[in-house]
């Protein structure tokens, strides 16, 4: 079975991520979306919330499963018999660091990285920009799944922001 991992923080998942996940699901038998658990960084969404959202938005993709990992991505890959990492490249500026990580992951384990060009509709998108815009009342609909738009609104209301 050809299995790939789409790793990331997904705080929150954007339509750019979803585009890569769904295209990867056409190339591989199974795609594992793996959420990084970073003990040093608290995000806007908790890890269970990110997983729940990812499960909801990928429910229509039969060969996509959601997981989480901490530590090295290659250890997660070895544990789950994954030989390929799929990453989206938004711009040349992404490439330097991504190439370094791909070569390190290849050096650490027999794991290759497959780069996909991001859909130009989403090439300016990042989770942090989405959070910043949404926190200040900007419209992020069309850039993230609908469930993310409404969950962002809930978070912002609960935090007493919104203007
Ligand atoms: O969505 P992000 O935060 O840009 O994703 C980055 C991620 C999780 C893909 C990357 O930081 C990662 O793979 N972290 C795991 C730790 C690791 O394996 N580091 C060595 C990379 S060579």
CSV table of N, CA and C and ligand atoms in Angstrom, one decimal:
chain,number,residue,atom,x,y,z
A,1,UNK,N,0.8,-1.2,0.0
A,1,UNK,CA,0.0,0.0,0.0
A,1,UNK,C,0.9,1.3,0.0
A,2,UNK,N,0.6,2.2,-0.9
A,2,UNK,CA,1.3,3.4,-1.0
A,2,UNK,C,0.7,4.4,0.0
A,3,UNK,N,1.4,4.7,1.1
A,3,UNK,CA,0.8,5.6,2.1
A,3,UNK,C,1.7,6.9,2.2
A,4,UNK,N,1.0,8.0,2.4
A,4,UNK,CA,1.8,9.3,2.5
A,4,UNK,C,1.3,10.0,3.7
A,5,UNK,N,2.1,10.9,4.2
A,5,UNK,CA,1.7,11.8,5.3
A,5,UNK,C,1.7,13.2,4.9
A,6,UNK,N,0.7,13.9,5.3
A,6,UNK,CA,0.6,15.4,5.1
A,6,UNK,C,0.7,16.0,6.5
A,7,UNK,N,1.9,16.4,6.9
A,7,UNK,CA,2.1,16.9,8.3
A,7,UNK,C,1.9,18.4,8.4
A,8,UNK,N,1.6,18.9,9.6
A,8,UNK,CA,1.5,20.3,9.8
A,8,UNK,C,0.9,20.6,11.1
A,9,UNK,N,0.8,21.9,11.4
A,9,UNK,CA,0.2,22.4,12.7
A,9,UNK,C,-1.3,22.5,12.5
A,10,UNK,N,-1.8,22.9,11.4
A,10,UNK,CA,-3.2,22.9,11.1
A,10,UNK,C,-4.0,23.7,12.1
A,11,UNK,N,-3.4,24.9,12.5
A,11,UNK,CA,-4.0,25.8,13.5
A,11,UNK,C,-4.5,27.1,12.9
A,12,UNK,N,-5.6,27.1,12.1
A,12,UNK,CA,-6.4,25.9,11.7
A,12,UNK,C,-6.1,25.5,10.3
A,13,UNK,N,-6.8,24.4,9.8
A,13,UNK,CA,-6.7,24.0,8.5
A,13,UNK,C,-7.2,25.0,7.5
A,14,UNK,N,-6.6,25.3,6.4
A,14,UNK,CA,-7.0,26.2,5.4
A,14,UNK,C,-7.5,25.5,4.1
A,15,UNK,N,-8.1,26.3,3.2
A,15,UNK,CA,-8.4,25.6,1.9
A,15,UNK,C,-7.2,25.3,1.2
A,16,UNK,N,-6.1,25.9,1.4
A,16,UNK,CA,-4.8,25.6,0.8
A,16,UNK,C,-4.3,24.2,1.2
A,17,UNK,N,-4.4,23.9,2.5
A,17,UNK,CA,-4.1,22.6,3.1
A,17,UNK,C,-5.0,21.5,2.5
A,18,UNK,N,-6.3,21.9,2.5
A,18,UNK,CA,-7.3,20.9,2.0
A,18,UNK,C,-7.1,20.5,0.5
A,19,UNK,N,-6.7,21.5,-0.3
A,19,UNK,CA,-6.4,21.3,-1.7
A,19,UNK,C,-5.3,20.3,-1.8
A,20,UNK,N,-4.2,20.5,-1.0
A,20,UNK,CA,-3.1,19.5,-1.1
A,20,UNK,C,-3.5,18.1,-0.6
A,21,UNK,N,-4.2,18.1,0.5
A,21,UNK,CA,-4.7,16.8,1.1
A,21,UNK,C,-5.5,16.0,0.0
A,22,UNK,N,-6.4,16.7,-0.6
A,22,UNK,CA,-7.3,16.0,-1.5
A,22,UNK,C,-6.5,15.6,-2.8
A,23,UNK,N,-5.6,16.4,-3.3
A,23,UNK,CA,-4.8,16.0,-4.4
A,23,UNK,C,-3.9,14.8,-4.1
A,24,UNK,N,-3.4,14.8,-2.8
A,24,UNK,CA,-2.5,13.7,-2.4
A,24,UNK,C,-3.3,12.4,-2.3
A,25,UNK,N,-4.6,12.6,-1.9
A,25,UNK,CA,-5.5,11.4,-1.8
A,25,UNK,C,-5.7,10.7,-3.1
A,26,UNK,N,-5.5,11.5,-4.2
A,26,UNK,CA,-5.7,10.9,-5.5
A,26,UNK,C,-4.4,10.1,-6.0
A,27,UNK,N,-3.3,10.5,-5.4
A,27,UNK,CA,-2.0,9.9,-5.8
A,27,UNK,C,-1.6,8.7,-5.0
A,28,UNK,N,-2.1,8.6,-3.7
A,28,UNK,CA,-1.7,7.6,-2.8
A,28,UNK,C,-2.9,6.8,-2.4
A,29,UNK,N,-2.6,5.5,-1.9
A,29,UNK,CA,-3.7,4.7,-1.5
A,29,UNK,C,-4.3,5.2,-0.2
A,30,UNK,N,-3.4,5.7,0.7
A,30,UNK,CA,-3.9,6.2,2.0
A,30,UNK,C,-3.1,7.5,2.3
A,31,UNK,N,-3.7,8.5,2.8
A,31,UNK,CA,-3.1,9.7,3.2
A,31,UNK,C,-3.3,9.9,4.7
A,32,UNK,N,-2.3,10.0,5.5
A,32,UNK,CA,-2.4,10.3,6.9
A,32,UNK,C,-2.1,11.8,7.2
A,33,UNK,N,-3.1,12.5,7.6
A,33,UNK,CA,-2.9,13.9,8.0
A,33,UNK,C,-2.4,13.9,9.4
A,34,UNK,N,-1.2,14.4,9.7
A,34,UNK,CA,-0.6,14.3,11.0
A,34,UNK,C,-0.4,15.7,11.6
A,35,UNK,N,-1.1,15.9,12.7
A,35,UNK,CA,-1.0,17.2,13.4
A,35,UNK,C,0.1,17.2,14.4
A,36,UNK,N,1.0,18.1,14.2
A,36,UNK,CA,2.2,18.2,15.2
A,36,UNK,C,1.7,18.7,16.5
A,37,UNK,N,2.1,17.9,17.6
A,37,UNK,CA,1.8,18.4,18.9
A,37,UNK,C,3.1,19.0,19.4
A,38,UNK,N,3.0,20.4,19.5
A,38,UNK,CA,4.2,21.2,19.9
A,38,UNK,C,4.0,21.7,21.3
A,39,UNK,N,4.7,21.0,22.3
A,39,UNK,CA,4.6,21.4,23.7
A,39,UNK,C,5.0,22.8,24.0
A,40,UNK,N,5.9,23.4,23.1
A,40,UNK,CA,6.4,24.7,23.4
A,40,UNK,C,5.5,25.8,22.9
A,41,UNK,N,4.5,25.4,22.1
A,41,UNK,CA,3.6,26.4,21.4
A,41,UNK,C,2.2,26.1,21.6
A,42,UNK,N,1.4,27.0,22.3
A,42,UNK,CA,0.0,26.8,22.4
A,42,UNK,C,-0.6,27.5,21.3
A,43,UNK,N,-1.5,26.8,20.6
A,43,UNK,CA,-2.1,27.4,19.4
A,43,UNK,C,-3.4,28.1,19.8
A,44,UNK,N,-4.2,28.5,18.8
A,44,UNK,CA,-5.5,29.0,19.0
A,44,UNK,C,-6.5,27.8,19.3
A,45,UNK,N,-6.3,26.8,18.4
A,45,UNK,CA,-7.2,25.6,18.6
A,45,UNK,C,-6.4,24.5,19.3
A,46,UNK,N,-7.0,23.8,20.2
A,46,UNK,CA,-6.4,22.7,20.9
A,46,UNK,C,-6.1,21.6,19.8
A,47,UNK,N,-5.3,20.6,20.2
A,47,UNK,CA,-5.0,19.5,19.3
A,47,UNK,C,-6.3,18.7,19.0
A,48,UNK,N,-7.1,18.4,20.1
A,48,UNK,CA,-8.3,17.6,19.8
A,48,UNK,C,-9.3,18.4,18.9
A,49,UNK,N,-9.3,19.8,19.0
A,49,UNK,CA,-10.2,20.6,18.1
A,49,UNK,C,-9.7,20.5,16.7
A,50,UNK,N,-8.3,20.6,16.5
A,50,UNK,CA,-7.8,20.6,15.1
A,50,UNK,C,-8.1,19.3,14.5
A,51,UNK,N,-8.0,18.2,15.3
A,51,UNK,CA,-8.2,16.8,14.8
A,51,UNK,C,-9.7,16.7,14.4
A,52,UNK,N,-10.6,17.2,15.3
A,52,UNK,CA,-12.0,17.1,15.0
A,52,UNK,C,-12.4,17.9,13.7
A,53,UNK,N,-11.8,19.1,13.5
A,53,UNK,CA,-12.1,19.9,12.3
A,53,UNK,C,-11.6,19.1,11.1
A,54,UNK,N,-10.4,18.6,11.2
A,54,UNK,CA,-9.8,17.9,10.1
A,54,UNK,C,-10.6,16.7,9.7
A,55,UNK,N,-11.1,16.0,10.7
A,55,UNK,CA,-12.0,14.8,10.5
A,55,UNK,C,-13.2,15.2,9.7
A,56,UNK,N,-13.8,16.3,10.2
A,56,UNK,CA,-15.0,16.8,9.5
A,56,UNK,C,-14.8,17.2,8.1
A,57,UNK,N,-13.7,18.0,7.8
A,57,UNK,CA,-13.5,18.5,6.5
A,57,UNK,C,-13.0,17.5,5.5
A,58,UNK,N,-12.5,16.4,6.0
A,58,UNK,CA,-11.9,15.3,5.1
A,58,UNK,C,-12.9,14.1,5.0
A,59,UNK,N,-14.0,14.3,5.7
A,59,UNK,CA,-15.0,13.1,5.8
A,59,UNK,C,-15.3,12.6,4.4
A,60,UNK,N,-15.4,13.4,3.4
A,60,UNK,CA,-15.7,13.0,2.0
A,60,UNK,C,-14.6,12.3,1.3
A,61,UNK,N,-13.4,12.2,1.9
A,61,UNK,CA,-12.2,11.6,1.2
A,61,UNK,C,-12.0,10.3,1.9
A,62,UNK,N,-12.4,9.2,1.3
A,62,UNK,CA,-12.4,7.9,1.9
A,62,UNK,C,-11.1,7.3,2.3
A,63,UNK,N,-10.0,7.8,1.7
A,63,UNK,CA,-8.7,7.2,2.1
A,63,UNK,C,-7.8,8.2,2.9
A,64,UNK,N,-8.5,9.1,3.6
A,64,UNK,CA,-7.7,10.1,4.4
A,64,UNK,C,-8.0,9.8,5.9
A,65,UNK,N,-7.0,9.6,6.7
A,65,UNK,CA,-7.1,9.5,8.1
A,65,UNK,C,-6.4,10.6,8.8
A,66,UNK,N,-6.8,10.9,10.0
A,66,UNK,CA,-6.2,12.0,10.8
A,66,UNK,C,-5.4,11.4,12.0
A,67,UNK,N,-4.2,11.9,12.2
A,67,UNK,CA,-3.5,11.4,13.4
A,67,UNK,C,-2.7,12.6,14.0
A,68,UNK,N,-1.9,12.3,15.0
A,68,UNK,CA,-1.1,13.4,15.6
A,68,UNK,C,0.2,12.8,16.0
A,69,UNK,N,1.2,13.7,16.1
A,69,UNK,CA,2.6,13.2,16.5
A,69,UNK,C,3.3,14.2,17.2
A,70,UNK,N,4.3,13.8,18.0
A,70,UNK,CA,5.3,14.7,18.6
A,70,UNK,C,6.6,14.1,18.3
A,71,UNK,N,7.6,14.9,18.5
A,71,UNK,CA,9.0,14.5,18.1
A,71,UNK,C,9.2,14.5,16.6
A,72,UNK,N,10.0,13.6,16.2
A,72,UNK,CA,10.4,13.6,14.7
A,72,UNK,C,9.3,13.0,13.8
A,73,UNK,N,9.1,13.7,12.7
A,73,UNK,CA,8.1,13.2,11.7
A,73,UNK,C,8.6,11.9,11.2
A,74,UNK,N,9.9,11.7,11.0
A,74,UNK,CA,10.3,10.4,10.4
A,74,UNK,C,10.0,9.2,11.4
A,75,UNK,N,10.0,9.5,12.7
A,75,UNK,CA,9.6,8.4,13.6
A,75,UNK,C,8.2,8.0,13.4
A,76,UNK,N,7.3,9.0,13.2
A,76,UNK,CA,5.9,8.8,12.9
A,76,UNK,C,5.8,8.0,11.6
A,77,UNK,N,6.6,8.4,10.6
A,77,UNK,CA,6.6,7.7,9.3
A,77,UNK,C,7.0,6.2,9.5
A,78,UNK,N,8.0,6.0,10.2
A,78,UNK,CA,8.5,4.6,10.4
A,78,UNK,C,7.5,3.7,11.1
A,79,UNK,N,6.9,4.3,12.2
A,79,UNK,CA,5.9,3.6,13.0
A,79,UNK,C,4.6,3.2,12.1
A,80,UNK,N,4.3,4.1,11.1
A,80,UNK,CA,3.1,3.8,10.3
A,80,UNK,C,3.4,3.3,8.9
A,81,UNK,N,4.6,2.9,8.7
A,81,UNK,CA,5.0,2.4,7.4
A,81,UNK,C,4.7,3.4,6.3
A,82,UNK,N,5.2,4.6,6.5
A,82,UNK,CA,5.0,5.7,5.5
A,82,UNK,C,6.3,6.0,4.9
A,83,UNK,N,6.4,6.0,3.5
A,83,UNK,CA,7.6,6.3,2.8
A,83,UNK,C,7.7,7.7,2.2
A,84,UNK,N,6.5,8.4,2.2
A,84,UNK,CA,6.4,9.6,1.5
A,84,UNK,C,5.8,10.7,2.3
A,85,UNK,N,6.4,11.9,2.3
A,85,UNK,CA,5.8,13.1,2.9
A,85,UNK,C,5.3,14.0,1.8
A,86,UNK,N,4.1,14.5,1.9
A,86,UNK,CA,3.6,15.4,0.9
A,86,UNK,C,3.6,16.8,1.5
A,87,UNK,N,4.2,17.8,0.8
A,87,UNK,CA,4.2,19.2,1.2
A,87,UNK,C,3.7,20.1,0.1
A,88,UNK,N,3.0,21.1,0.4
A,88,UNK,CA,2.6,22.1,-0.6
A,88,UNK,C,3.7,23.2,-0.6
A,89,UNK,N,4.0,23.7,-1.8
A,89,UNK,CA,4.9,24.9,-1.9
A,89,UNK,C,4.1,26.0,-2.5
A,90,UNK,N,4.1,27.1,-1.7
A,90,UNK,CA,3.3,28.3,-2.1
A,90,UNK,C,4.1,29.2,-3.0
A,91,UNK,N,5.4,29.3,-2.6
A,91,UNK,CA,6.3,30.2,-3.4
A,91,UNK,C,7.7,29.8,-3.2
A,92,UNK,N,8.6,30.4,-4.0
A,92,UNK,CA,10.0,30.0,-3.9
A,92,UNK,C,10.6,30.2,-2.5
A,93,UNK,N,10.0,31.2,-1.7
A,93,UNK,CA,10.4,31.4,-0.4
A,93,UNK,C,10.2,30.2,0.5
A,94,UNK,N,9.2,29.4,0.2
A,94,UNK,CA,9.0,28.2,1.0
A,94,UNK,C,10.1,27.1,0.8
A,95,UNK,N,10.7,27.2,-0.4
A,95,UNK,CA,11.5,26.1,-0.9
A,95,UNK,C,12.8,25.9,-0.1
A,96,UNK,N,13.5,26.9,0.3
A,96,UNK,CA,14.8,26.8,1.0
A,96,UNK,C,14.7,25.8,2.2
A,97,UNK,N,13.7,26.2,3.1
A,97,UNK,CA,13.6,25.5,4.4
A,97,UNK,C,13.0,24.1,4.1
A,98,UNK,N,12.1,24.0,3.2
A,98,UNK,CA,11.4,22.7,2.8
A,98,UNK,C,12.5,21.8,2.3
A,99,UNK,N,13.4,22.3,1.4
A,99,UNK,CA,14.4,21.4,0.9
A,99,UNK,C,15.3,20.9,2.0
A,100,UNK,N,15.7,21.8,2.9
A,100,UNK,CA,16.5,21.4,4.0
A,100,UNK,C,15.9,20.2,4.8
A,101,UNK,N,14.6,20.5,5.1
A,101,UNK,CA,13.9,19.4,5.9
A,101,UNK,C,13.8,18.1,5.1
A,102,UNK,N,13.5,18.2,3.8
A,102,UNK,CA,13.3,17.0,3.0
A,102,UNK,C,14.7,16.3,3.0
A,103,UNK,N,15.8,17.0,2.8
A,103,UNK,CA,17.1,16.3,2.8
A,103,UNK,C,17.4,15.7,4.1
A,104,UNK,N,17.1,16.4,5.2
A,104,UNK,CA,17.3,15.8,6.6
A,104,UNK,C,16.4,14.6,6.8
A,105,UNK,N,15.2,14.7,6.4
A,105,UNK,CA,14.3,13.5,6.6
A,105,UNK,C,14.8,12.3,5.8
A,106,UNK,N,15.3,12.6,4.6
A,106,UNK,CA,15.8,11.5,3.7
A,106,UNK,C,17.1,10.9,4.4
A,107,UNK,N,17.9,11.8,5.0
A,107,UNK,CA,19.1,11.4,5.7
A,107,UNK,C,18.8,10.5,6.9
A,108,UNK,N,17.7,10.9,7.7
A,108,UNK,CA,17.4,10.3,8.9
A,108,UNK,C,16.7,8.9,8.7
A,109,UNK,N,15.9,8.8,7.6
A,109,UNK,CA,15.2,7.6,7.4
A,109,UNK,C,15.0,7.5,5.9
A,110,UNK,N,14.5,6.4,5.4
A,110,UNK,CA,14.3,6.2,4.0
A,110,UNK,C,12.9,6.8,3.6
A,111,UNK,N,12.8,8.1,3.8
A,111,UNK,CA,11.5,8.8,3.6
A,111,UNK,C,11.7,9.9,2.6
A,112,UNK,N,11.0,9.9,1.5
A,112,UNK,CA,11.1,11.0,0.5
A,112,UNK,C,10.0,12.0,0.7
A,113,UNK,N,10.3,13.2,0.2
A,113,UNK,CA,9.3,14.3,0.2
A,113,UNK,C,8.8,14.6,-1.2
A,114,UNK,N,7.5,14.7,-1.4
A,114,UNK,CA,6.9,15.0,-2.6
A,114,UNK,C,6.4,16.4,-2.5
A,115,UNK,N,6.8,17.3,-3.4
A,115,UNK,CA,6.3,18.7,-3.3
A,115,UNK,C,5.2,18.9,-4.3
A,116,UNK,N,4.2,19.5,-3.9
A,116,UNK,CA,3.1,19.9,-4.8
A,116,UNK,C,3.0,21.4,-4.9
A,117,UNK,N,2.8,21.9,-6.1
A,117,UNK,CA,2.6,23.4,-6.1
A,117,UNK,C,1.2,23.7,-5.6
A,118,UNK,N,1.1,24.7,-4.7
A,118,UNK,CA,-0.2,25.1,-4.2
A,118,UNK,C,-1.0,25.7,-5.3
A,119,UNK,N,-2.3,25.5,-5.2
A,119,UNK,CA,-3.3,26.2,-6.1
A,119,UNK,C,-3.1,27.7,-5.9
A,120,UNK,N,-2.8,28.4,-7.1
A,120,UNK,CA,-2.6,29.8,-7.0
A,120,UNK,C,-3.7,30.6,-6.2
A,121,UNK,N,-4.9,30.1,-6.2
A,121,UNK,CA,-6.0,30.7,-5.5
A,121,UNK,C,-5.6,30.9,-4.0
A,122,UNK,N,-4.7,30.0,-3.5
A,122,UNK,CA,-4.4,29.9,-2.1
A,122,UNK,C,-3.0,30.2,-1.8
A,123,UNK,N,-2.2,30.7,-2.7
A,123,UNK,CA,-0.8,30.8,-2.5
A,123,UNK,C,-0.3,31.8,-1.5
A,124,UNK,N,-1.2,32.8,-1.2
A,124,UNK,CA,-0.9,33.8,-0.2
A,124,UNK,C,-1.4,33.4,1.2
A,125,UNK,N,-2.0,32.2,1.3
A,125,UNK,CA,-2.6,31.8,2.6
A,125,UNK,C,-1.7,31.2,3.6
A,126,UNK,N,-1.9,31.5,4.9
A,126,UNK,CA,-1.2,30.8,5.9
A,126,UNK,C,-2.2,30.8,7.1
A,127,UNK,N,-2.0,29.8,8.0
A,127,UNK,CA,-2.9,29.7,9.2
A,127,UNK,C,-2.7,31.0,10.0
A,128,UNK,N,-1.5,31.5,10.2
A,128,UNK,CA,-1.3,32.6,11.0
A,128,UNK,C,-2.0,33.9,10.5
A,129,UNK,N,-1.9,34.0,9.1
A,129,UNK,CA,-2.6,35.2,8.5
A,129,UNK,C,-4.1,35.1,8.7
A,130,UNK,N,-4.6,33.9,8.6
A,130,UNK,CA,-6.1,33.7,8.8
A,130,UNK,C,-6.5,34.1,10.2
A,131,UNK,N,-5.7,33.7,11.2
A,131,UNK,CA,-6.0,34.0,12.6
A,131,UNK,C,-5.9,35.5,12.8
A,132,UNK,N,-4.9,36.1,12.2
A,132,UNK,CA,-4.8,37.6,12.4
A,132,UNK,C,-5.9,38.3,11.7
A,133,UNK,N,-6.3,38.0,10.5
A,133,UNK,CA,-7.4,38.7,9.8
A,133,UNK,C,-8.7,38.4,10.6
A,134,UNK,N,-8.9,37.2,10.9
A,134,UNK,CA,-10.2,36.9,11.6
A,134,UNK,C,-10.3,37.6,13.0
A,135,UNK,N,-9.2,37.6,13.7
A,135,UNK,CA,-9.2,38.3,15.0
A,135,UNK,C,-9.6,39.7,14.9
A,136,UNK,N,-9.2,40.4,13.8
A,136,UNK,CA,-9.5,41.8,13.7
A,136,UNK,C,-10.8,42.0,12.8
A,137,UNK,N,-11.6,41.0,12.7
A,137,UNK,CA,-12.9,41.1,12.1
A,137,UNK,C,-12.9,41.0,10.6
A,138,UNK,N,-11.8,40.6,10.0
A,138,UNK,CA,-11.8,40.5,8.5
A,138,UNK,C,-12.5,39.2,8.1
A,139,UNK,N,-12.9,39.2,6.8
A,139,UNK,CA,-13.7,38.1,6.2
A,139,UNK,C,-12.8,37.0,5.7
A,140,UNK,N,-12.8,35.9,6.3
A,140,UNK,CA,-11.9,34.8,5.8
A,140,UNK,C,-12.7,33.7,5.1
A,141,UNK,N,-14.0,34.0,4.8
A,141,UNK,CA,-14.8,32.9,4.1
A,141,UNK,C,-14.3,32.7,2.7
A,142,UNK,N,-14.3,31.5,2.3
A,142,UNK,CA,-13.7,31.1,1.0
A,142,UNK,C,-12.2,30.8,1.1
A,143,UNK,N,-11.6,31.1,2.2
A,143,UNK,CA,-10.2,30.8,2.4
A,143,UNK,C,-10.0,29.6,3.3
A,144,UNK,N,-11.0,29.4,4.1
A,144,UNK,CA,-11.0,28.2,5.0
A,144,UNK,C,-12.3,27.5,4.9
A,145,UNK,N,-12.4,26.2,5.3
A,145,UNK,CA,-13.7,25.6,5.3
A,145,UNK,C,-14.7,26.3,6.2
A,146,UNK,N,-16.0,26.2,5.9
A,146,UNK,CA,-17.0,26.9,6.6
A,146,UNK,C,-17.0,26.6,8.1
A,147,UNK,N,-16.7,25.4,8.5
A,147,UNK,CA,-16.6,25.0,9.9
A,147,UNK,C,-15.5,25.8,10.6
A,148,UNK,N,-14.4,26.1,9.9
A,148,UNK,CA,-13.3,26.9,10.5
A,148,UNK,C,-13.8,28.3,10.7
A,149,UNK,N,-14.5,28.9,9.7
A,149,UNK,CA,-15.0,30.3,9.8
A,149,UNK,C,-15.8,30.4,11.1
A,150,UNK,N,-16.8,29.4,11.3
A,150,UNK,CA,-17.6,29.6,12.4
A,150,UNK,C,-16.9,29.3,13.7
A,151,UNK,N,-16.0,28.3,13.7
A,151,UNK,CA,-15.2,28.0,14.9
A,151,UNK,C,-14.3,29.2,15.3
A,152,UNK,N,-13.8,29.9,14.3
A,152,UNK,CA,-12.9,31.1,14.5
A,152,UNK,C,-13.8,32.2,15.2
A,153,UNK,N,-15.0,32.3,14.7
A,153,UNK,CA,-15.9,33.4,15.3
A,153,UNK,C,-16.2,33.0,16.7
A,154,UNK,N,-16.4,31.7,17.0
A,154,UNK,CA,-16.7,31.3,18.4
A,154,UNK,C,-15.5,31.7,19.3
A,155,UNK,N,-14.3,31.3,18.8
A,155,UNK,CA,-13.1,31.6,19.6
A,155,UNK,C,-12.9,33.1,19.9
A,156,UNK,N,-13.1,33.9,18.8
A,156,UNK,CA,-12.9,35.3,19.0
A,156,UNK,C,-13.9,35.9,19.9
A,157,UNK,N,-15.2,35.5,19.8
A,157,UNK,CA,-16.2,35.9,20.7
A,157,UNK,C,-15.9,35.6,22.2
A,158,UNK,N,-15.4,34.3,22.4
A,158,UNK,CA,-15.1,33.8,23.7
A,158,UNK,C,-13.9,34.6,24.3
A,159,UNK,N,-13.0,35.1,23.4
A,159,UNK,CA,-11.8,35.8,23.9
A,159,UNK,C,-12.1,37.3,24.1
A,160,UNK,N,-13.4,37.7,23.6
A,160,UNK,CA,-13.8,39.1,23.8
A,160,UNK,C,-13.2,40.0,22.8
A,161,UNK,N,-12.7,39.5,21.6
A,161,UNK,CA,-12.2,40.3,20.5
A,161,UNK,C,-13.3,40.6,19.6
A,162,UNK,N,-12.9,40.9,18.3
A,162,UNK,CA,-13.9,41.0,17.3
A,162,UNK,C,-14.0,42.3,16.6
A,163,UNK,N,-13.1,43.2,16.8
A,163,UNK,CA,-13.1,44.5,16.1
A,163,UNK,C,-11.8,45.0,15.8
B,1,LIG,O1,2.2,23.6,9.5
B,1,LIG,P1,3.7,23.8,9.9
B,1,LIG,O2,3.8,24.3,11.3
B,1,LIG,O3,4.4,24.6,8.9
B,1,LIG,O4,4.3,22.3,9.8
B,1,LIG,C1,5.7,22.1,10.1
B,1,LIG,C2,6.0,20.6,10.3
B,1,LIG,C3,5.1,20.0,11.4
B,1,LIG,C4,5.7,19.8,9.0
B,1,LIG,C5,7.5,20.5,10.7
B,1,LIG,O5,7.8,21.4,11.7
B,1,LIG,C6,7.9,19.1,11.2
B,1,LIG,O6,8.0,18.2,10.4
B,1,LIG,N1,8.1,19.0,12.5
B,1,LIG,C7,8.4,17.8,13.2
B,1,LIG,C8,9.7,17.8,13.9
B,1,LIG,C9,10.8,17.2,12.9
B,1,LIG,O7,10.7,16.1,12.4
B,1,LIG,N2,11.8,18.0,12.7
B,1,LIG,C10,12.9,17.7,11.8
B,1,LIG,C11,12.6,18.2,10.4
B,1,LIG,S1,13.9,17.8,9.3
